[in-house]
mmCIF file of C-alpha atoms in Angstrom:
data_model
loop_
_atom_site.group_PDB
_atom_site.id
_atom_site.type_symbol
_atom_site.label_atom_id
_atom_site.label_comp_id
_atom_site.label_asym_id
_atom_site.label_seq_id
_atom_site.Cartn_x
_atom_site.Cartn_y
_atom_site.Cartn_z
ATOM 1 C CA UNK A 1 -11.992 8.408 -156.744
ATOM 2 C CA UNK A 2 -14.099 5.317 -157.119
ATOM 3 C CA UNK A 3 -14.082 4.419 -153.441
ATOM 4 C CA UNK A 4 -16.459 7.200 -152.447
ATOM 5 C CA UNK A 5 -19.850 6.042 -151.254
ATOM 6 C CA UNK A 6 -23.269 7.629 -150.812
ATOM 7 C CA UNK A 7 -26.097 6.558 -148.529
ATOM 8 C CA UNK A 8 -29.609 7.952 -148.955
ATOM 9 C CA UNK A 9 -31.906 7.523 -145.956
ATOM 10 C CA UNK A 10 -35.576 7.993 -146.790
ATOM 11 C CA UNK A 11 -37.844 8.783 -143.841
ATOM 12 C CA UNK A 12 -40.674 10.953 -145.224
ATOM 13 C CA UNK A 13 -42.749 10.790 -142.030
ATOM 14 C CA UNK A 14 -39.922 11.586 -139.575
ATOM 15 C CA UNK A 15 -38.837 14.980 -138.330
ATOM 16 C CA UNK A 16 -35.082 15.513 -138.488
ATOM 17 C CA UNK A 17 -34.773 16.592 -134.859
ATOM 18 C CA UNK A 18 -33.933 15.062 -131.500
ATOM 19 C CA UNK A 19 -31.774 12.077 -130.664
ATOM 20 C CA UNK A 20 -28.035 11.576 -130.387
ATOM 21 C CA UNK A 21 -27.410 10.378 -133.946
ATOM 22 C CA UNK A 22 -29.533 13.136 -135.478
ATOM 23 C CA UNK A 23 -27.749 15.668 -133.256
ATOM 24 C CA UNK A 24 -24.346 14.426 -134.463
ATOM 25 C CA UNK A 25 -25.560 14.578 -138.043
ATOM 26 C CA UNK A 26 -26.792 18.154 -137.653
ATOM 27 C CA UNK A 27 -23.719 19.289 -135.708
ATOM 28 C CA UNK A 28 -21.314 18.443 -138.537
ATOM 29 C CA UNK A 29 -23.668 18.473 -141.477
ATOM 30 C CA UNK A 30 -25.887 20.739 -143.506
ATOM 31 C CA UNK A 31 -29.619 21.085 -142.973
ATOM 32 C CA UNK A 32 -31.879 22.262 -145.772
ATOM 33 C CA UNK A 33 -35.195 23.072 -144.038
ATOM 34 C CA UNK A 34 -36.919 24.134 -147.269
ATOM 35 C CA UNK A 35 -37.058 20.622 -148.690
ATOM 36 C CA UNK A 36 -39.902 19.419 -150.859
ATOM 37 C CA UNK A 37 -40.088 15.658 -150.596
ATOM 38 C CA UNK A 38 -40.953 13.298 -153.354
ATOM 39 C CA UNK A 39 -39.369 10.431 -155.212
ATOM 40 C CA UNK A 40 -35.603 10.618 -154.725
ATOM 41 C CA UNK A 41 -34.865 7.562 -156.889
ATOM 42 C CA UNK A 42 -36.623 8.923 -159.962
ATOM 43 C CA UNK A 43 -34.533 7.483 -162.789
ATOM 44 C CA UNK A 44 -31.634 9.907 -162.289
ATOM 45 C CA UNK A 45 -29.451 6.855 -161.704
ATOM 46 C CA UNK A 46 -29.680 3.507 -163.467
ATOM 47 C CA UNK A 47 -31.699 1.042 -161.383
ATOM 48 C CA UNK A 48 -28.756 -1.363 -161.244
ATOM 49 C CA UNK A 49 -26.545 1.297 -159.614
ATOM 50 C CA UNK A 50 -28.787 1.665 -156.536
ATOM 51 C CA UNK A 51 -28.691 -0.951 -153.799
ATOM 52 C CA UNK A 52 -31.658 -0.984 -151.399
ATOM 53 C CA UNK A 53 -30.646 -2.035 -147.887
ATOM 54 C CA UNK A 54 -31.781 -2.231 -144.301
ATOM 55 C CA UNK A 55 -29.816 -0.154 -141.768
ATOM 56 C CA UNK A 56 -28.174 -3.329 -140.453
ATOM 57 C CA UNK A 57 -26.886 -4.300 -143.923
ATOM 58 C CA UNK A 58 -25.143 -0.959 -144.546
ATOM 59 C CA UNK A 59 -21.902 -1.960 -142.758
ATOM 60 C CA UNK A 60 -21.355 -4.935 -145.056
ATOM 61 C CA UNK A 61 -22.182 -2.862 -148.165
ATOM 62 C CA UNK A 62 -19.755 -0.112 -147.111
ATOM 63 C CA UNK A 63 -17.079 -2.752 -146.529
ATOM 64 C CA UNK A 64 -17.671 -4.137 -150.037
ATOM 65 C CA UNK A 65 -17.416 -0.623 -151.514
ATOM 66 C CA UNK A 66 -20.988 -0.313 -152.766
ATOM 67 C CA UNK A 67 -21.140 3.210 -154.265
ATOM 68 C CA UNK A 68 -24.835 4.096 -153.841
ATOM 69 C CA UNK A 69 -27.078 2.716 -151.109
ATOM 70 C CA UNK A 70 -30.682 3.560 -150.244
ATOM 71 C CA UNK A 71 -32.262 2.839 -146.877
ATOM 72 C CA UNK A 72 -36.032 3.327 -146.994
ATOM 73 C CA UNK A 73 -37.462 3.586 -143.486
ATOM 74 C CA UNK A 74 -41.031 3.995 -144.730
ATOM 75 C CA UNK A 75 -43.294 5.645 -142.149
ATOM 76 C CA UNK A 76 -40.697 5.566 -139.363
ATOM 77 C CA UNK A 77 -40.882 8.238 -136.683
ATOM 78 C CA UNK A 78 -37.982 10.367 -135.377
ATOM 79 C CA UNK A 79 -36.970 7.754 -132.790
ATOM 80 C CA UNK A 80 -36.719 5.025 -135.433
ATOM 81 C CA UNK A 81 -34.819 7.403 -137.717
ATOM 82 C CA UNK A 82 -32.400 8.175 -134.882
ATOM 83 C CA UNK A 83 -31.796 4.461 -134.217
ATOM 84 C CA UNK A 84 -31.254 3.743 -137.913
ATOM 85 C CA UNK A 85 -28.907 6.722 -138.275
ATOM 86 C CA UNK A 86 -26.815 5.524 -135.331
ATOM 87 C CA UNK A 87 -26.279 2.200 -137.114
ATOM 88 C CA UNK A 88 -25.629 3.836 -140.489
ATOM 89 C CA UNK A 89 -23.220 6.464 -139.172
ATOM 90 C CA UNK A 90 -21.221 3.806 -137.320
ATOM 91 C CA UNK A 91 -20.906 1.833 -140.560
ATOM 92 C CA UNK A 92 -19.935 4.832 -142.719
ATOM 93 C CA UNK A 93 -16.300 5.677 -143.273
ATOM 94 C CA UNK A 94 -14.651 9.023 -143.986
ATOM 95 C CA UNK A 95 -15.279 8.675 -147.737
ATOM 96 C CA UNK A 96 -19.054 8.369 -147.333
ATOM 97 C CA UNK A 97 -21.699 11.052 -147.770
ATOM 98 C CA UNK A 98 -25.071 10.550 -146.099
ATOM 99 C CA UNK A 99 -28.296 12.246 -147.204
ATOM 100 C CA UNK A 100 -31.345 12.045 -144.939
ATOM 101 C CA UNK A 101 -34.633 13.014 -146.580
ATOM 102 C CA UNK A 102 -37.179 13.602 -143.824
ATOM 103 C CA UNK A 103 -40.454 15.415 -143.352
ATOM 104 C CA UNK A 104 -39.889 18.884 -144.819
ATOM 105 C CA UNK A 105 -36.109 18.807 -144.374
ATOM 106 C CA UNK A 106 -33.003 17.346 -145.985
ATOM 107 C CA UNK A 107 -29.757 16.766 -144.103
ATOM 108 C CA UNK A 108 -26.365 16.091 -145.674
ATOM 109 C CA UNK A 109 -23.401 14.729 -143.728
ATOM 110 C CA UNK A 110 -19.955 13.346 -144.465
ATOM 111 C CA UNK A 111 -17.472 13.528 -147.325
ATOM 112 C CA UNK A 112 -17.647 16.760 -149.291
ATOM 113 C CA UNK A 113 -20.213 18.437 -147.017
ATOM 114 C CA UNK A 114 -19.212 21.659 -145.287
ATOM 115 C CA UNK A 115 -19.456 20.868 -141.552
ATOM 116 C CA UNK A 116 -19.672 24.573 -140.666
ATOM 117 C CA UNK A 117 -22.526 25.549 -142.969
ATOM 118 C CA UNK A 118 -25.372 24.694 -140.573
ATOM 119 C CA UNK A 119 -28.683 25.666 -142.201
ATOM 120 C CA UNK A 120 -28.898 26.354 -145.899
ATOM 121 C CA UNK A 121 -31.910 28.534 -146.682
ATOM 122 C CA UNK A 122 -32.406 27.482 -150.268
ATOM 123 C CA UNK A 123 -35.170 25.403 -151.731
ATOM 124 C CA UNK A 124 -34.234 21.764 -152.195
ATOM 125 C CA UNK A 125 -36.184 19.120 -154.030
ATOM 126 C CA UNK A 126 -36.100 15.332 -154.090
ATOM 127 C CA UNK A 127 -34.586 15.388 -157.579
ATOM 128 C CA UNK A 128 -31.598 17.397 -156.234
ATOM 129 C CA UNK A 129 -30.478 14.673 -153.818
ATOM 130 C CA UNK A 130 -28.923 12.266 -156.335
ATOM 131 C CA UNK A 131 -27.461 15.083 -158.428
ATOM 132 C CA UNK A 132 -25.649 16.395 -155.345
ATOM 133 C CA UNK A 133 -24.502 12.962 -154.219
ATOM 134 C CA UNK A 134 -23.237 12.148 -157.718
ATOM 135 C CA UNK A 135 -21.091 15.270 -157.665
ATOM 136 C CA UNK A 136 -19.366 14.142 -154.485
ATOM 137 C CA UNK A 137 -19.639 10.373 -154.850
ATOM 138 C CA UNK A 138 -18.736 10.130 -158.533
ATOM 139 C CA UNK A 139 -21.406 7.732 -159.702
ATOM 140 C CA UNK A 140 -23.004 8.176 -163.134
ATOM 141 C CA UNK A 141 -26.299 9.935 -163.701
ATOM 142 C CA UNK A 142 -28.712 9.174 -166.525
ATOM 143 C CA UNK A 143 -30.074 11.655 -169.035
ATOM 144 C CA UNK A 144 -33.337 11.755 -167.041
ATOM 145 C CA UNK A 145 -31.630 13.605 -164.173
ATOM 146 C CA UNK A 146 -33.092 17.089 -163.858
ATOM 147 C CA UNK A 147 -31.892 17.879 -160.338
ATOM 148 C CA UNK A 148 -29.580 20.696 -159.358
ATOM 149 C CA UNK A 149 -26.454 20.283 -157.251
ATOM 150 C CA UNK A 150 -26.858 21.791 -153.777
ATOM 151 C CA UNK A 151 -23.500 23.585 -153.878
ATOM 152 C CA UNK A 152 -24.325 25.704 -150.820
ATOM 153 C CA UNK A 153 -24.023 22.599 -148.631
ATOM 154 C CA UNK A 154 -20.700 21.434 -150.073
ATOM 155 C CA UNK A 155 -17.217 22.358 -148.871
ATOM 156 C CA UNK A 156 -16.417 23.895 -152.207
ATOM 157 C CA UNK A 157 -18.444 24.475 -155.348
ATOM 158 C CA UNK A 158 -15.400 23.424 -157.389
ATOM 159 C CA UNK A 159 -15.112 19.865 -156.044
ATOM 160 C CA UNK A 160 -14.271 18.275 -159.389
ATOM 161 C CA UNK A 161 -11.980 21.081 -160.546
ATOM 162 C CA UNK A 162 -9.924 20.865 -157.352
ATOM 163 C CA UNK A 163 -9.603 17.087 -157.706
ATOM 164 C CA UNK A 164 -8.381 17.506 -161.288
ATOM 165 C CA UNK A 165 -5.813 20.079 -160.198
ATOM 166 C CA UNK A 166 -4.515 17.722 -157.489
ATOM 167 C CA UNK A 167 -4.286 14.862 -159.991
ATOM 168 C CA UNK A 168 -2.376 17.030 -162.487
ATOM 169 C CA UNK A 169 0.065 18.130 -159.760
ATOM 170 C CA UNK A 170 0.629 14.521 -158.696
ATOM 171 C CA UNK A 171 1.210 13.492 -162.320
ATOM 172 C CA UNK A 172 3.709 16.301 -162.767
ATOM 173 C CA UNK A 173 5.612 15.213 -159.622
ATOM 174 C CA UNK A 174 5.658 11.602 -160.832
ATOM 175 C CA UNK A 175 6.915 12.609 -164.281
ATOM 176 C CA UNK A 176 9.676 14.666 -162.647
ATOM 177 C CA UNK A 177 10.718 11.753 -160.457
ATOM 178 C CA UNK A 178 10.746 9.403 -163.453
ATOM 179 C CA UNK A 179 12.852 11.786 -165.548
ATOM 180 C CA UNK A 180 15.428 12.027 -162.729
ATOM 181 C CA UNK A 181 15.646 8.238 -162.557
ATOM 182 C CA UNK A 182 16.197 7.895 -166.328
ATOM 183 C CA UNK A 183 19.566 9.687 -166.277
ATOM 184 C CA UNK A 184 22.759 7.782 -166.939
ATOM 185 C CA UNK A 185 24.745 6.870 -163.799
ATOM 186 C CA UNK A 186 27.569 9.313 -164.697
ATOM 187 C CA UNK A 187 25.034 12.152 -165.035
ATOM 188 C CA UNK A 188 23.738 11.622 -161.513
ATOM 189 C CA UNK A 189 27.011 12.493 -159.772
ATOM 190 C CA UNK A 190 29.146 15.559 -160.201
ATOM 191 C CA UNK A 191 32.519 14.192 -159.227
ATOM 192 C CA UNK A 192 34.460 14.863 -162.455
#
């Protein structure tokens, strides 16, 4: 579905702990504490596909349907991260996945993320962020993408397969409905 959106929040100096917004994110999201930071936007996605925004501009971008947004908070501390996350999470809709890359930890929240997983004790790298978001958000990756999908944090490892199955079932139901409507009027009633 093309209306899925992904928001990457970069806060390399901030701890992902404390605050109401961070608490909400961690309560219904996945935390990967073994995260090695680095350059998330490393050419895995075409430069034109990424829109850099401030936290305040996210609501308008979500409304427009921008598929991939990056909010770089620079050297923000945990309090600034919490304030920015409150704004971003209010702007996000149910079809949005949020990735927060902080100091030594990565948090995922929203569409496609398993809200019951809690902590995922696997190594995660900056190059894995866009690969994971692309799996859920359906935006194209370039041939330079070397990241792995963090399946342990997702609701199901077969996200795409399950969507294809649902689409095939819907197509089958539509074809059945169309074939019933193409009958001649005298074939529709059994009154003879």
